[in-house]
Coordinates of C-alpha atoms in Angstrom, one line a residue:
M1 CA 121.3 84.3 87.5
N2 CA 124.9 84.4 88.1
L3 CA 126.8 81.1 88.2
K4 CA 127.0 81.1 91.1
K5 CA 123.7 82.4 92.3
S6 CA 122.3 79.5 90.0
C7 CA 124.7 76.7 91.5
L8 CA 124.1 77.7 94.8
F9 CA 120.2 76.9 94.2
T10 CA 120.2 74.3 92.6
F11 CA 122.3 72.9 95.5
M12 CA 120.1 73.7 97.5
I13 CA 116.7 71.9 95.7
A14 CA 119.3 69.2 95.6
S15 CA 119.7 69.2 99.7
W16 CA 116.0 69.1 99.8
F17 CA 114.7 66.4 97.6
G18 CA 117.7 64.1 98.8
F19 CA 116.6 64.5 102.1
S20 CA 112.3 65.1 101.3
Q21 CA 110.6 62.8 99.6
K22 CA 106.6 63.5 98.2
T23 CA 104.3 60.7 97.7
T24 CA 100.4 60.9 97.1
I25 CA 98.4 57.4 98.3
Q26 CA 96.1 56.2 96.4
D27 CA 93.5 53.8 95.4
S28 CA 94.6 50.7 93.3
Q29 CA 91.9 50.1 91.3
S30 CA 91.3 53.9 90.8
K31 CA 94.6 55.8 91.0
T32 CA 92.4 58.5 93.1
P33 CA 93.4 59.9 95.9
I34 CA 92.9 58.6 99.3
S35 CA 92.3 61.5 101.7
Y36 CA 94.0 61.3 105.2
A37 CA 95.7 58.3 105.4
T38 CA 97.3 57.8 108.8
I39 CA 101.1 57.7 107.9
S40 CA 102.7 55.3 111.9
F41 CA 106.3 54.7 112.1
G42 CA 107.5 52.6 114.5
D43 CA 108.3 54.2 117.7
G44 CA 104.2 55.9 118.0
Q45 CA 104.8 58.6 115.6
G46 CA 103.3 59.5 112.5
I47 CA 101.8 61.7 110.2
F48 CA 98.7 61.9 108.5
A49 CA 98.2 62.9 103.8
D50 CA 96.4 65.5 103.4
D51 CA 93.0 65.9 101.5
E52 CA 95.1 65.4 97.7
G53 CA 96.4 62.0 99.5
A54 CA 99.2 63.5 99.6
F55 CA 102.2 64.1 102.5
I56 CA 106.1 65.2 103.2
F57 CA 108.4 62.1 104.7
T58 CA 111.9 64.2 105.1
K59 CA 114.7 61.4 106.6
K60 CA 116.6 65.6 108.5
L61 CA 113.5 65.9 110.2
Y62 CA 113.8 61.9 111.1
P63 CA 116.4 59.8 110.3
D64 CA 115.4 57.0 112.6
V65 CA 112.5 56.1 111.1
D66 CA 113.1 53.3 108.7
T67 CA 109.2 52.2 108.0
L68 CA 106.1 54.0 107.3
Y69 CA 102.7 51.4 108.2
I70 CA 100.1 52.9 105.9
S71 CA 96.7 52.3 106.8
A72 CA 92.6 54.2 105.4
L73 CA 89.2 54.3 106.9
S74 CA 88.2 50.7 103.9
Y75 CA 91.3 50.3 103.2
K76 CA 93.7 47.7 103.3
S77 CA 96.7 49.1 105.8
A78 CA 100.9 49.1 103.6
T79 CA 103.9 48.8 105.3
I80 CA 106.6 50.4 103.3
P81 CA 110.0 49.9 104.4
T82 CA 111.2 53.9 103.8
S83 CA 114.0 53.0 101.8
K84 CA 111.6 52.2 99.2
L85 CA 109.0 54.5 99.0
Q86 CA 107.9 55.7 96.2
K87 CA 105.9 58.9 94.8
T88 CA 103.0 56.0 94.6
I89 CA 101.1 54.1 97.1
L90 CA 97.9 52.2 96.2
L91 CA 96.4 51.2 98.6
E92 CA 93.7 47.9 97.6
E93 CA 89.8 49.2 99.4
E94 CA 89.2 45.7 102.0
I95 CA 85.6 45.0 101.9
S96 CA 83.8 44.9 104.6
Q97 CA 79.7 43.5 105.2
L98 CA 78.1 46.9 104.7
D99 CA 75.1 47.4 106.8
E100 CA 71.5 48.2 105.4
I101 CA 70.6 51.2 104.0
V102 CA 67.4 52.9 106.7
L103 CA 66.0 54.8 103.7
I104 CA 62.7 57.7 106.3
A105 CA 60.5 60.2 104.5
N106 CA 61.0 63.4 103.8
N107 CA 57.4 63.4 104.8
R108 CA 57.7 61.6 108.7
K109 CA 57.1 63.9 111.3
F110 CA 59.6 63.5 114.1
K111 CA 61.3 65.9 117.0
E112 CA 65.1 67.1 118.0
E113 CA 66.2 66.1 121.1
T114 CA 69.9 67.5 122.3
L115 CA 72.2 65.9 124.7
E116 CA 74.2 69.1 125.6
P117 CA 78.5 69.6 125.8
Y118 CA 80.2 69.2 128.7
L119 CA 82.2 73.1 128.1
D120 CA 84.8 73.8 130.8
D121 CA 87.9 77.1 130.1
D122 CA 89.4 75.5 132.7
Y123 CA 93.6 74.9 131.2
Y124 CA 93.9 71.8 133.7
H125 CA 90.8 69.7 132.9
C126 CA 91.1 69.1 129.7
W127 CA 93.4 66.5 127.5
L128 CA 96.0 67.9 125.1
P129 CA 95.1 65.8 121.8
T130 CA 98.2 64.6 119.8
I131 CA 99.0 62.6 117.2
E132 CA 99.3 59.4 117.5
S133 CA 96.3 59.0 120.2
E134 CA 91.8 58.8 119.4
I135 CA 89.5 59.8 121.4
A136 CA 86.1 58.0 121.0
V137 CA 82.7 58.2 123.5
Y138 CA 80.2 56.3 124.5
F139 CA 76.5 57.4 123.9
S140 CA 73.6 54.5 125.0
N141 CA 70.6 54.0 123.1
P142 CA 68.1 55.7 125.6
N143 CA 64.7 53.9 123.9
D144 CA 63.6 51.6 120.8
K145 CA 61.7 54.4 118.8
L146 CA 63.8 55.5 115.5
K147 CA 66.5 57.8 115.0
K148 CA 68.8 59.2 113.6
L149 CA 71.7 61.7 114.9
S150 CA 71.7 65.6 113.4
T151 CA 74.9 67.0 115.2
I152 CA 77.6 66.1 116.5
H153 CA 78.3 69.4 119.5
F154 CA 82.4 69.1 119.8
P155 CA 83.6 70.5 123.2
I156 CA 86.9 73.0 123.2
T157 CA 88.8 74.2 125.5
L158 CA 90.5 78.5 124.0
E159 CA 93.1 80.1 126.0
S160 CA 94.2 83.5 126.6
R161 CA 97.0 85.7 124.6
D162 CA 96.8 87.0 128.9
W163 CA 97.6 84.7 131.2
E164 CA 96.3 87.3 133.6
Q165 CA 92.9 87.1 131.9
R166 CA 92.5 83.8 131.0
K167 CA 88.8 83.4 132.9
K168 CA 87.2 86.5 131.8
K169 CA 84.8 85.0 129.2
N170 CA 85.2 88.5 126.8
A171 CA 89.5 88.2 126.7
D172 CA 91.2 87.8 123.3
K173 CA 91.3 84.5 122.5
K174 CA 95.3 82.6 120.9
P175 CA 94.1 81.6 117.4
F176 CA 94.5 78.1 115.5
S177 CA 93.2 76.0 113.1
T178 CA 92.8 72.8 113.1
L179 CA 92.1 69.9 111.4
F180 CA 90.0 66.8 113.0
K181 CA 88.6 63.3 112.0
V182 CA 85.7 62.5 113.5
K183 CA 84.9 58.1 112.9
F184 CA 81.9 56.3 114.6
Y185 CA 82.2 53.1 115.3
K186 CA 79.7 49.5 116.5
N187 CA 79.2 49.2 119.8
D188 CA 81.4 45.9 120.6
N189 CA 80.5 44.5 124.0
G190 CA 80.9 48.2 125.3
K191 CA 83.8 48.7 122.9
P192 CA 83.9 50.5 120.0
G193 CA 84.2 47.8 117.2
D194 CA 83.4 48.2 112.9
V195 CA 83.3 51.6 111.5
L196 CA 79.4 52.8 111.4
V197 CA 80.1 55.5 108.4
Y198 CA 82.9 54.6 105.7
E199 CA 82.6 58.3 104.2
N200 CA 86.3 60.5 105.5
I201 CA 84.7 62.8 108.0
V202 CA 86.7 66.1 108.8
F203 CA 86.2 69.5 109.6
R204 CA 88.1 72.2 111.0
A205 CA 87.9 74.4 114.0
T206 CA 89.5 78.0 114.7
E207 CA 89.1 79.9 118.0
K208 CA 86.4 82.1 115.6
K209 CA 84.6 79.5 116.5
G210 CA 83.6 79.9 120.5
D211 CA 84.3 77.4 122.9
S212 CA 81.7 74.1 121.0
Y213 CA 81.9 73.5 117.1
D214 CA 78.7 71.4 115.6
L215 CA 79.4 69.8 113.6
D216 CA 76.2 69.0 110.8
V217 CA 76.1 65.1 110.4
S218 CA 72.0 64.8 108.5
D219 CA 73.5 64.8 105.4
Y220 CA 75.6 60.9 106.4
N221 CA 71.7 58.8 106.9
I222 CA 73.2 57.9 110.6
I223 CA 70.7 55.0 112.3
Y224 CA 70.9 55.3 116.1
P225 CA 71.5 51.5 116.4
E226 CA 70.2 49.4 118.7
N227 CA 72.9 49.1 121.5
G228 CA 74.4 52.9 121.1
F229 CA 78.0 54.2 119.1
F230 CA 81.2 55.6 119.7
V231 CA 81.9 58.3 118.1
S232 CA 85.5 59.6 117.4
L233 CA 88.2 63.0 117.6
Q234 CA 91.6 62.3 116.6
V235 CA 93.6 65.5 115.5
L236 CA 95.5 65.6 112.0
G237 CA 97.0 69.0 112.1
Y238 CA 98.0 72.1 112.4
T239 CA 96.1 73.8 108.6
D240 CA 96.6 77.4 106.7
K241 CA 94.3 79.7 106.4
A242 CA 92.8 77.6 103.9
G243 CA 92.7 74.9 105.9
K244 CA 95.1 73.3 103.9
L245 CA 96.6 70.9 106.8
L246 CA 100.3 72.1 106.9
P247 CA 103.0 68.9 106.6
N248 CA 104.1 69.9 111.0
K249 CA 106.6 68.0 113.1
K250 CA 104.4 65.9 114.8
Y251 CA 107.1 65.3 117.8
K252 CA 109.9 67.6 120.1
E253 CA 113.0 66.1 120.8
L254 CA 114.0 66.5 124.3
K255 CA 117.7 66.2 126.3
G256 CA 116.8 63.2 128.9
R257 CA 118.6 63.0 131.9
D258 CA 120.9 60.0 130.8
G259 CA 122.1 62.5 127.6
G260 CA 119.5 60.5 125.7
I261 CA 117.0 62.0 123.2
V262 CA 113.7 61.2 124.8
K263 CA 110.8 62.5 122.5
I264 CA 107.6 64.5 123.6
P265 CA 104.4 64.2 121.3
T266 CA 103.5 67.5 120.1
N267 CA 100.4 68.9 121.4
F268 CA 97.9 70.5 119.0
R269 CA 95.4 73.5 120.0
P270 CA 92.6 73.5 120.7
L271 CA 92.2 71.4 124.6
L272 CA 89.9 69.3 124.5
P273 CA 87.8 69.7 128.1
F274 CA 86.8 66.6 130.8
T275 CA 84.4 66.3 132.7
S276 CA 83.6 64.5 136.1
E277 CA 79.6 64.9 136.1
I278 CA 79.0 62.5 133.6
K279 CA 79.5 59.0 135.8
T280 CA 79.9 56.6 133.4
H281 CA 83.3 56.0 131.8
N282 CA 82.2 56.8 128.6
T283 CA 85.5 58.0 127.8
F284 CA 88.2 54.9 125.2
I285 CA 91.7 56.2 124.2
K286 CA 93.4 53.8 121.6
R287 CA 97.3 55.1 120.6
V288 CA 99.0 53.6 117.3
F289 CA 101.8 51.7 119.4
I290 CA 100.8 51.7 122.4
N291 CA 98.1 47.7 123.7
G292 CA 98.9 47.1 120.5
N293 CA 95.7 49.8 118.8
D294 CA 93.4 48.2 120.9
W295 CA 90.8 50.6 122.9
V296 CA 91.9 51.5 126.6
Q297 CA 88.4 52.3 128.8
F298 CA 90.0 55.2 130.0
K299 CA 89.9 55.1 133.8
P300 CA 91.2 54.8 137.2
G301 CA 93.6 51.7 137.0
S302 CA 93.4 51.1 132.9
M303 CA 96.1 54.3 132.0
D304 CA 97.6 56.6 134.2
S305 CA 96.5 60.3 133.3
S306 CA 96.4 63.9 135.6
L307 CA 92.6 64.3 134.8
L308 CA 91.5 61.0 136.3
K309 CA 93.7 62.2 140.1
T310 CA 91.8 64.7 139.5
G311 CA 88.3 62.5 138.7
L312 CA 87.9 64.3 135.2
T313 CA 87.0 61.1 133.8
N314 CA 85.2 61.7 130.2
Y315 CA 85.3 63.8 127.4
G316 CA 81.9 65.8 127.2
I317 CA 80.7 64.9 123.3
G318 CA 77.1 66.5 122.3
I319 CA 74.9 65.4 120.5
T320 CA 71.7 66.0 117.9
Y321 CA 69.1 64.1 117.2
K322 CA 66.2 63.5 115.6
V323 CA 62.6 60.4 117.1
Y324 CA 60.4 59.7 114.6
K325 CA 57.0 58.7 115.2
D326 CA 56.1 55.7 114.4
E327 CA 54.1 56.0 111.3

């Protein structure tokens, strides 16, 4: 490499690191990485750490962000000024009162029941997933029998490459590879409350899996609570072919009518179909910097949505569970 090229390469590297910072989020005691932690910005946007607890923050992409809000399941949140961002962020574990574990004998008899997901391939009936929103759906307990969750069925809408062929089932679909995070919540007076499961649960959806992703949760030993539960879905972002989370920018900048810059959250594929067939309002939405980061029931009068205006009130997740016979 000649001197001119060497100097240019050095300048490019210096410029890159002058604008960007790779940071790893770790447990303060074990120093192990904390996977898929949330890095929120004060303007309502955010990014996620990957499976190794790493994320890249760059002033070039986020020039007006001066503070990062770091949060992760079962850890105390942290507020970090971007001017003091280090290569490692340590989070302290938050001690919680865990529920008593129910042990079920392997030979205990059961029957399996399924609530089918509500599928829809109409693009106009769909929620557009964004980083800054989390969707939770409530499931009531139909009886007092012991039940354990087996599978969660997440409906997704596939988009045709050719718009004219969109209503044909065999039409070639647009490719995507998207990582989602799943959480389970207790029912707290009709709203999502404390978490039921503290493990990180993620899955990667692609167009090859069809219009419903079936997530096996049998290993998490989730016993159906007496007063029901919530299951939530949050998009983490696009991945590479190996399933590694990509550091994508999470909003678009558009020029507003007054000449100023308006930030629009990036919509990720796949789309999530909503339904009008569920008569109760079982769906809740949460956004980091809206309504005090509290859950809002998805119903008319609670929020403005084109889906609500057309009578689409719920994200139709399905579930499969084992019902155990009395011993």
